[in-house]
Coordinates of N, CA and C in Angstrom, one line a residue:
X408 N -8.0 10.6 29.1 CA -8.4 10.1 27.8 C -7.8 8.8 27.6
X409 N -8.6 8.0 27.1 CA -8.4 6.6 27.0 C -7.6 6.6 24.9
X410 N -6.1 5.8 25.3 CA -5.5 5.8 23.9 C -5.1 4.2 23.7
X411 N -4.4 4.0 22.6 CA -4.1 2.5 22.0 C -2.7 3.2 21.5
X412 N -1.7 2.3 22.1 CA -0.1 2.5 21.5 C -0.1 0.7 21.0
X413 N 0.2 1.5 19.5 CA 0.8 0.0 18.6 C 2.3 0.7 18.1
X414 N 2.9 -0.3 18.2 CA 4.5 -0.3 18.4 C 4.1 -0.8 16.8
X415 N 5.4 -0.7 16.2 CA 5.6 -0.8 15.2 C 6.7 -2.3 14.5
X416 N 7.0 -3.2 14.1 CA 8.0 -4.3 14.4 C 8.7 -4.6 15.6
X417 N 7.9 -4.8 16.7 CA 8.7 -5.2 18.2 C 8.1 -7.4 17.6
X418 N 8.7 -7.7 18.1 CA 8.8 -8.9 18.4 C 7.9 -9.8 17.2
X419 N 8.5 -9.4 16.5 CA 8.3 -10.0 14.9 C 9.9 -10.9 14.4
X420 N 9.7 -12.1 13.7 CA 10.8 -13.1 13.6 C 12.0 -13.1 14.2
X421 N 11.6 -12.6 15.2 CA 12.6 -13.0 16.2 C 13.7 -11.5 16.7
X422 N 12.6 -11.1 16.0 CA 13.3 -9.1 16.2 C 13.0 -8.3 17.0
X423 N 13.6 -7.2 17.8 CA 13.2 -6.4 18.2 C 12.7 -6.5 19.4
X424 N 13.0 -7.7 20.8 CA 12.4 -8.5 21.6 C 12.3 -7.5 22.3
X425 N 10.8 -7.3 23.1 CA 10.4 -6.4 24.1 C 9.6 -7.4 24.7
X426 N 10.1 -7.3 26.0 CA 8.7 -8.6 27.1 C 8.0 -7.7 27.4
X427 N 6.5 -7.5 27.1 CA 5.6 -7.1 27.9 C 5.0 -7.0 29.0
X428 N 5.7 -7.4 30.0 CA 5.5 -6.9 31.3 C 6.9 -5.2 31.4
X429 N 7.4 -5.6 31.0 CA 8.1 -4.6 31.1 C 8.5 -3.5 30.4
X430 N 7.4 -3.6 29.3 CA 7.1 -2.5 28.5 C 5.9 -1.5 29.3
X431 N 4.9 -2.3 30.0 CA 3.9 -2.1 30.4 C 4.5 -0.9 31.8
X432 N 5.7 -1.3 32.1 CA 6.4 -0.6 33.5 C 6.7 0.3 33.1
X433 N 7.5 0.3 31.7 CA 8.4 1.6 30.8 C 7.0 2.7 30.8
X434 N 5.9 2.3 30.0 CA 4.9 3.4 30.2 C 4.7 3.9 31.3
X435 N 4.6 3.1 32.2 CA 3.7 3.7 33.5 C 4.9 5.0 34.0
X436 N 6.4 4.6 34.1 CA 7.3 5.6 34.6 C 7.5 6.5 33.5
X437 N 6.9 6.1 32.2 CA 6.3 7.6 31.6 C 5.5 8.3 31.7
X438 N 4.5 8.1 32.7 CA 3.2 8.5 33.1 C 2.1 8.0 32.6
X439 N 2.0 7.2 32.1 CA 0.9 6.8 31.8 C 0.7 6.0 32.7
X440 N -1.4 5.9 32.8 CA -2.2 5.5 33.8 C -3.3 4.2 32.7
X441 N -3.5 3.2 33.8 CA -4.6 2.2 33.6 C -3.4 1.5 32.6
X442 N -2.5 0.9 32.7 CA -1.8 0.6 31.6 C -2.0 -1.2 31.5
X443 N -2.0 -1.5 30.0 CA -2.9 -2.9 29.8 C -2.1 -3.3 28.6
X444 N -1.5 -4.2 28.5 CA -0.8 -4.4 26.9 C -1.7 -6.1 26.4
X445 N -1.3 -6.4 25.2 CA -2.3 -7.3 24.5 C -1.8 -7.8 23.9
X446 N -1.1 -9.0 23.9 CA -0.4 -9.7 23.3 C 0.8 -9.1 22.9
X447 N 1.9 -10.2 22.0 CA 3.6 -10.0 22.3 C 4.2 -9.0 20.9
X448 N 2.5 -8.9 20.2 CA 2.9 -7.4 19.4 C 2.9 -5.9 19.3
X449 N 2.9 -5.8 20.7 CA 3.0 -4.1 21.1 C 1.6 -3.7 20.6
X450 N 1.1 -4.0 21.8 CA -0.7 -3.1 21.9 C -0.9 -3.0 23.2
X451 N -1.0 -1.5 23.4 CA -1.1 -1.2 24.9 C -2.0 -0.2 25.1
X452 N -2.7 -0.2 25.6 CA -3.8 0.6 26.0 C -4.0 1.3 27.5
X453 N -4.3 2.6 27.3 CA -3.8 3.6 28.2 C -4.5 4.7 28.4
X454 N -4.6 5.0 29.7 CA -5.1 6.4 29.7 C -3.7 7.9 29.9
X455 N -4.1 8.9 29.8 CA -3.8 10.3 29.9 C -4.2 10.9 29.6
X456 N -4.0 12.3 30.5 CA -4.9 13.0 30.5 C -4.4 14.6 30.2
X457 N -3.0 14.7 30.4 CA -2.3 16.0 30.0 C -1.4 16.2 28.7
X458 N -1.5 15.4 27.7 CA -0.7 15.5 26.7 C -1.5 15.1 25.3
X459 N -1.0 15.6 24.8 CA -1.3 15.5 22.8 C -0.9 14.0 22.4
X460 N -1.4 13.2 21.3 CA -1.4 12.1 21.2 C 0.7 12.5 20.4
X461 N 1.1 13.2 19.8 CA 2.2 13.5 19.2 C 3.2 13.8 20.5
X462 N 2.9 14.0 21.3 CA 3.7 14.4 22.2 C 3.8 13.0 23.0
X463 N 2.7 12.1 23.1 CA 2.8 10.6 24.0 C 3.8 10.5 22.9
X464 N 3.7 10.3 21.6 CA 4.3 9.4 21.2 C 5.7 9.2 21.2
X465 N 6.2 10.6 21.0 CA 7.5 11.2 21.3 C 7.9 10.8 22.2
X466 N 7.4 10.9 23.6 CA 7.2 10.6 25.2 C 7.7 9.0 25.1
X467 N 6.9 8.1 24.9 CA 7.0 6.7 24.4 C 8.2 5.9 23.7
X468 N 8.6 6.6 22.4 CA 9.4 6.1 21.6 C 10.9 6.8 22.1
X469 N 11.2 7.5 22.8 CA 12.5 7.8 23.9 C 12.1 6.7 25.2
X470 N 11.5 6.8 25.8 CA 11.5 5.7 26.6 C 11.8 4.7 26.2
X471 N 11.2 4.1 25.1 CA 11.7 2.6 24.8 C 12.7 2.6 24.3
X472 N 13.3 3.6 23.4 CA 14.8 3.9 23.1 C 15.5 3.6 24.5
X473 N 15.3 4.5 25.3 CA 16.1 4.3 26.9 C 16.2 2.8 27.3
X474 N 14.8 2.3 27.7 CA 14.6 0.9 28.3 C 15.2 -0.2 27.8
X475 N 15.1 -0.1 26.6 CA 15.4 -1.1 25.3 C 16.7 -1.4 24.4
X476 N 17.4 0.1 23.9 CA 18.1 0.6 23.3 C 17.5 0.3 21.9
X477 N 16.3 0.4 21.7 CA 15.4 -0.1 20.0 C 14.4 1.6 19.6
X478 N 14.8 1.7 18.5 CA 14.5 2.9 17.8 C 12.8 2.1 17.1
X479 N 12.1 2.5 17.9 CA 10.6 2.1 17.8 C 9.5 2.9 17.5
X480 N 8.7 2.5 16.5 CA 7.6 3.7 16.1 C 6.6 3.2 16.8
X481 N 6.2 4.8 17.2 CA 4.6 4.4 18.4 C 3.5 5.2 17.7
X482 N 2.8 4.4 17.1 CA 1.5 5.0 16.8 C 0.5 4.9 17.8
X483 N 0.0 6.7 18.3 CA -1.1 6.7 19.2 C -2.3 6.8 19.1
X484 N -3.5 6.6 19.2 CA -5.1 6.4 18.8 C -5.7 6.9 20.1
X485 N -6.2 7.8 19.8 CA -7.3 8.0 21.0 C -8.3 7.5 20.8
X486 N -9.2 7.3 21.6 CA -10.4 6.1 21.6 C -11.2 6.4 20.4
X487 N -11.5 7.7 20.2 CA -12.1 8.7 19.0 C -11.7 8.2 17.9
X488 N -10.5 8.1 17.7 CA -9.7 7.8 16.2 C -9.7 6.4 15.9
X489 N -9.8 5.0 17.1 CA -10.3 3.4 17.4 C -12.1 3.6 17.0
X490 N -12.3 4.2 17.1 CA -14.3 4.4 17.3 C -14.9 4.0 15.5
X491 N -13.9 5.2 15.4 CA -14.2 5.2 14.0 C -13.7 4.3 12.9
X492 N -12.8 3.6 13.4 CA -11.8 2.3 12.0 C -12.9 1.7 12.3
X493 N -13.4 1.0 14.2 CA -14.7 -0.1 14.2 C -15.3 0.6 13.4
X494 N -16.1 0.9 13.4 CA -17.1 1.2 13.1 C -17.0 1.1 11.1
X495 N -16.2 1.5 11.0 CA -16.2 1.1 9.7 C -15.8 -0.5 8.9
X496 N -15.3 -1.1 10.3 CA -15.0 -2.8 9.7 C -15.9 -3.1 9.9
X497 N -16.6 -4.1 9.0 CA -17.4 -4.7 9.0 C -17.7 -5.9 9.5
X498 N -18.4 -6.3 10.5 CA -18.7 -6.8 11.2 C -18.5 -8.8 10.7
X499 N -18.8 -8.8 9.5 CA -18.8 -10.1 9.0 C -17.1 -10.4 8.3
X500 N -16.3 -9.6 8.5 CA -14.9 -9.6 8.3 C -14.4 -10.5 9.3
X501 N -13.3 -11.9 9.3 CA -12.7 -12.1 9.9 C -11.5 -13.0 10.1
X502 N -10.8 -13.7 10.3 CA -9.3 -14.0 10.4 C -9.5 -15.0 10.7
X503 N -9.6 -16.2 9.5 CA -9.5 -17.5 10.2 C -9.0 -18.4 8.9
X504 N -9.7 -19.4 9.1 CA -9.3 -20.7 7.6 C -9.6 -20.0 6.5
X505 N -11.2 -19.6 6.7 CA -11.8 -18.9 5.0 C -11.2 -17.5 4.8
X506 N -10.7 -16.7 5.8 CA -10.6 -15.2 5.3 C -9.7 -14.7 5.8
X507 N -8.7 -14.0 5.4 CA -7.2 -12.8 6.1 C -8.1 -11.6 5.8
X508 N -8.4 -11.2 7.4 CA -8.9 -9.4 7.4 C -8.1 -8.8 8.4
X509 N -7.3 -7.5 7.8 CA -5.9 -7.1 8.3 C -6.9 -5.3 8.9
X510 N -6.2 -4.4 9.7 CA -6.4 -2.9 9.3 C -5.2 -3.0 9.3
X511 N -4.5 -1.7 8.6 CA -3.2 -1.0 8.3 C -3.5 0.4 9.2
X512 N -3.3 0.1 10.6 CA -3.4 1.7 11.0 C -2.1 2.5 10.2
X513 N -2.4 3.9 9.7 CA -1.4 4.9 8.9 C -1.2 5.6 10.3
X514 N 0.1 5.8 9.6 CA 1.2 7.2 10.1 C 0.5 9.0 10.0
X515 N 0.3 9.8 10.6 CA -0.1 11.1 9.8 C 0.7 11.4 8.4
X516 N 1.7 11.2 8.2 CA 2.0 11.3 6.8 C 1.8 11.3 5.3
X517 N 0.5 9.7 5.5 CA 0.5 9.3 4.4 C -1.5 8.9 4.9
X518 N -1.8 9.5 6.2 CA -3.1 9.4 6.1 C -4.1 10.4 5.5
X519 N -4.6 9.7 4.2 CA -5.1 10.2 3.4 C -5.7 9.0 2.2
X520 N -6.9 9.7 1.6 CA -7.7 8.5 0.9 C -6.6 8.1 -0.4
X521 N -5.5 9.0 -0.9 CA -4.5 9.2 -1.8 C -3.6 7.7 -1.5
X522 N -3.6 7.1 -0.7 CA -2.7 6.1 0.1 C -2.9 5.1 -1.0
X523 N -4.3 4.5 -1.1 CA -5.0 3.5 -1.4 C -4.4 3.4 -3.1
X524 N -3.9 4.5 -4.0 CA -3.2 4.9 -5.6 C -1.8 4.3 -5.1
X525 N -1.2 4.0 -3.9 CA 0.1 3.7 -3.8 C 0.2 2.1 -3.8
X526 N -0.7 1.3 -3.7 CA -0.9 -0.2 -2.7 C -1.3 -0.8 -4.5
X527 N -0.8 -1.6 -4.7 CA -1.6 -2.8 -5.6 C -2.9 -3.6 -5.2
X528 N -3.5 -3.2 -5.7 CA -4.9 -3.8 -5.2 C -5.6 -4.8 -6.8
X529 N -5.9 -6.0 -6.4 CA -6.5 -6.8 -7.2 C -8.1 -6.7 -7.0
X530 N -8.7 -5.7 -7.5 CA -10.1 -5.9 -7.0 C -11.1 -7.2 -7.2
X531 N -10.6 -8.0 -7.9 CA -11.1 -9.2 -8.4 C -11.1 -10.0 -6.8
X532 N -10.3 -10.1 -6.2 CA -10.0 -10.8 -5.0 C -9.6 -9.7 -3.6
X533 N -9.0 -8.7 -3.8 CA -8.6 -7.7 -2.8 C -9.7 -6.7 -2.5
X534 N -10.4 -6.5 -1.3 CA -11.3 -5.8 -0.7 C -10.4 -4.8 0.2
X535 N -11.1 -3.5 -0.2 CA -9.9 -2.8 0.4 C -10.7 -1.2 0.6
X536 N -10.4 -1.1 1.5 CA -11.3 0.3 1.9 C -10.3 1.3 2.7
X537 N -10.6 2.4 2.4 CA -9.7 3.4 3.2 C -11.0 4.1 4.1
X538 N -10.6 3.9 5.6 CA -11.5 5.2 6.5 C -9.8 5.9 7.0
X539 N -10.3 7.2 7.6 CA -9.5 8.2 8.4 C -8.5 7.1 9.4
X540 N -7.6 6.8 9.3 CA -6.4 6.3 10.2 C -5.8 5.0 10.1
X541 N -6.7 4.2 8.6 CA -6.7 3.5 8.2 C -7.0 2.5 7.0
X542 N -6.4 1.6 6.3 CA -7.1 0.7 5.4 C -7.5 -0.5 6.1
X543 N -8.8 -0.6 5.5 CA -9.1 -2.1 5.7 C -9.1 -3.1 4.8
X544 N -8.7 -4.1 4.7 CA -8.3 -5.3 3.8 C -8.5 -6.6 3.9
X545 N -9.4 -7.4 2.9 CA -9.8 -8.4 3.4 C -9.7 -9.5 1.8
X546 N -9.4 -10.4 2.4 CA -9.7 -11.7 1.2 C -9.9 -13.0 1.5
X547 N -10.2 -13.6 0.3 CA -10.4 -14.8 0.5 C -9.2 -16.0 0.8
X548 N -9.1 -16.2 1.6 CA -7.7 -17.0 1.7 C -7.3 -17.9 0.7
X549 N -8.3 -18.6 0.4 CA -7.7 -19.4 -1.0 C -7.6 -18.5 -2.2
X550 N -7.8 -16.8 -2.4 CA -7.1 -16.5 -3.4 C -5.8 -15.3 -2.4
X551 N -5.3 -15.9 -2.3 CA -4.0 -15.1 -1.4 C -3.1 -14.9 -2.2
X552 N -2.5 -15.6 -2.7 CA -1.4 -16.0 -3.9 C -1.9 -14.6 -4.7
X553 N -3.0 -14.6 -5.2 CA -3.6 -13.4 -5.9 C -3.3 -12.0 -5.8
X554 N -3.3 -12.0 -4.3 CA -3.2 -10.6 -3.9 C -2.1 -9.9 -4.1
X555 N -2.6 -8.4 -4.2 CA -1.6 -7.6 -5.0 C -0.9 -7.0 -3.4
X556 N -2.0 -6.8 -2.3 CA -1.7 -6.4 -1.4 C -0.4 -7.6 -0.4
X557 N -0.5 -8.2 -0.6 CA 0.3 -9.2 0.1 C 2.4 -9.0 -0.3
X558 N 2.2 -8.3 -1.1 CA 3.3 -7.7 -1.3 C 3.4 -6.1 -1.1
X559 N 2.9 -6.3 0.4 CA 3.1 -4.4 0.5 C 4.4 -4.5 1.7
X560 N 5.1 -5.8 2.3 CA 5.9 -5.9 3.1 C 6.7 -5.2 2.3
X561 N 7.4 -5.3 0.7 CA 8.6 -4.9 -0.3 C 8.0 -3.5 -0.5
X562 N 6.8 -2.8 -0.1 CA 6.6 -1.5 -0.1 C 7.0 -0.5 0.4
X563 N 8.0 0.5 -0.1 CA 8.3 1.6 1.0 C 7.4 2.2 2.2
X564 N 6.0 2.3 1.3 CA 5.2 2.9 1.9 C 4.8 1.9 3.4
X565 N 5.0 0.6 3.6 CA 4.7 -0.1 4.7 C 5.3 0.3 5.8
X566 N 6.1 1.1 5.5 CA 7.0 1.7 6.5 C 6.5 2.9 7.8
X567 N 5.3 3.2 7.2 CA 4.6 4.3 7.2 C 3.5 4.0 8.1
X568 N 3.0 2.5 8.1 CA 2.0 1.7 8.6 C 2.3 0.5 9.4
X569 N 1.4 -0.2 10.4 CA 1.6 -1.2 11.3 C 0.4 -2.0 11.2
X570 N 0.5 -3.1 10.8 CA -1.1 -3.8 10.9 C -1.4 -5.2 11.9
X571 N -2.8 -4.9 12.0 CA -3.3 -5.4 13.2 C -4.3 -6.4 12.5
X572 N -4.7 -8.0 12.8 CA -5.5 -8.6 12.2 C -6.9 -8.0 12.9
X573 N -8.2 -8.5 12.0 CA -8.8 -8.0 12.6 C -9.4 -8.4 14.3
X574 N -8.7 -9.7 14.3 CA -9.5 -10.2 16.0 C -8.3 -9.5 16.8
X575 N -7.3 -9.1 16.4 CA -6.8 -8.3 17.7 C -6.9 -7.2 17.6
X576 N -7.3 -6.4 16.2 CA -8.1 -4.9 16.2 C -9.1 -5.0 17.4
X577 N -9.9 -5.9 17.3 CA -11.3 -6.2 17.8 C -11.0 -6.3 19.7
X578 N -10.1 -7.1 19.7 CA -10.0 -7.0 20.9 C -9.4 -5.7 22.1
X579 N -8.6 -5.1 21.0 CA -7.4 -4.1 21.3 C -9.4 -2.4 21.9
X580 N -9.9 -2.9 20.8 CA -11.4 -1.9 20.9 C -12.0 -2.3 22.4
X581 N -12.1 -4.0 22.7 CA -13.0 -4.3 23.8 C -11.9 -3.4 25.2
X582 N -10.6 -3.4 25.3 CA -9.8 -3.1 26.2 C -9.9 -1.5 26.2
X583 N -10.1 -1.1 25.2 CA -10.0 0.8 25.3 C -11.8 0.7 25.8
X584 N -12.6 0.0 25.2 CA -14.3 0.5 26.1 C -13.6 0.3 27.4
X585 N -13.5 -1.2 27.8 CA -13.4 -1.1 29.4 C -12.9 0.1 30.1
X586 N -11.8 0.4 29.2 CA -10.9 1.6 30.2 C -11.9 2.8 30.2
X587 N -12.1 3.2 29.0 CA -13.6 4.3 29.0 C -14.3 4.4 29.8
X588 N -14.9 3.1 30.7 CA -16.0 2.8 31.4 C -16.9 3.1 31.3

């Protein structure tokens, strides 16, 4: 089965440095097969075929403990659980001068439509949808200042979540089809 590991704060302001080549090695002497990582924010894409996505993760986050000595959250996605966030972003969403469009993949903890009552949301300017594994969030860049969501870094609950803009959602999708074949 073809999955997506997003690491959680690896190589963010100068924190938590993992080189990806050799994150990419740490998986494979975990067992994992077809292993592909995606830029220097921990997205790696993978197949397996004898374990539960809770059990990779477990599997994962001791390894990089081991390799690293860094206490790392691994959120796992089977292609099933990716299928469905695309499919609900909308296609004219995207990440450039005019527009910040983020997903927030969730934790199982706090995934639930209930999430969205925790987040400050400006509907005036904050577009914000909850599907199953995730929010999606989009604005206008020139009202950014605005947004309620842009202070969810000082959220406890952010803790709980890892987000991906959408052109590397997008691309992190094109790398799990290929492996699919």
């Amino acid at each position: 089965m073809v999955y997506a590991a997003l690491l959680r704060g690896i190589n963010v302001g100068g924190n938590n440095k993992i080189e990806m080549k050799r994150l990419k090695e740490v998986f494979e002497e975990a067992g994992m097969r077809s292993v592909v990582t995606y830029i220097n924010t921990g997205n790696i894409i993978f197949t397996d075929d004898s374990r539960s996505k809770n059990e990779i993760s477990n599997l994962l986050e001791e390894a990089i403990h081991a390799a690293f000595g860094l206490r790392i959250k691994v959120l796992v996605l089977s292609f099933d659980d990716f299928a469905k966030v695309m499919q609900a972003l909308p296609e004219s969403w995207t990440n450039d001068k005019q527009m910040k469009s983020d997903v927030l993949f969730l934790w199982d903890d706090i995934d639930d439509e209930t999430v969205l009552e925790k987040l400050v949301i400006r509907p005036e300017v904050d577009t914000v949808k909850y599907v199953p594994g995730a929010i999606l969030w989009s604005i206008d860049k020139a009202d950014l200042a605005k947004s309620g969501m842009e202070k969810l870094a000082g959220n406890k609950i952010s803790r709980q979540m890892t987000v991906r803009n959408v052109n590397t959602t997008r691309k992190i999708y094109e790398f799990m089809l290929a492996a699919q074949g």
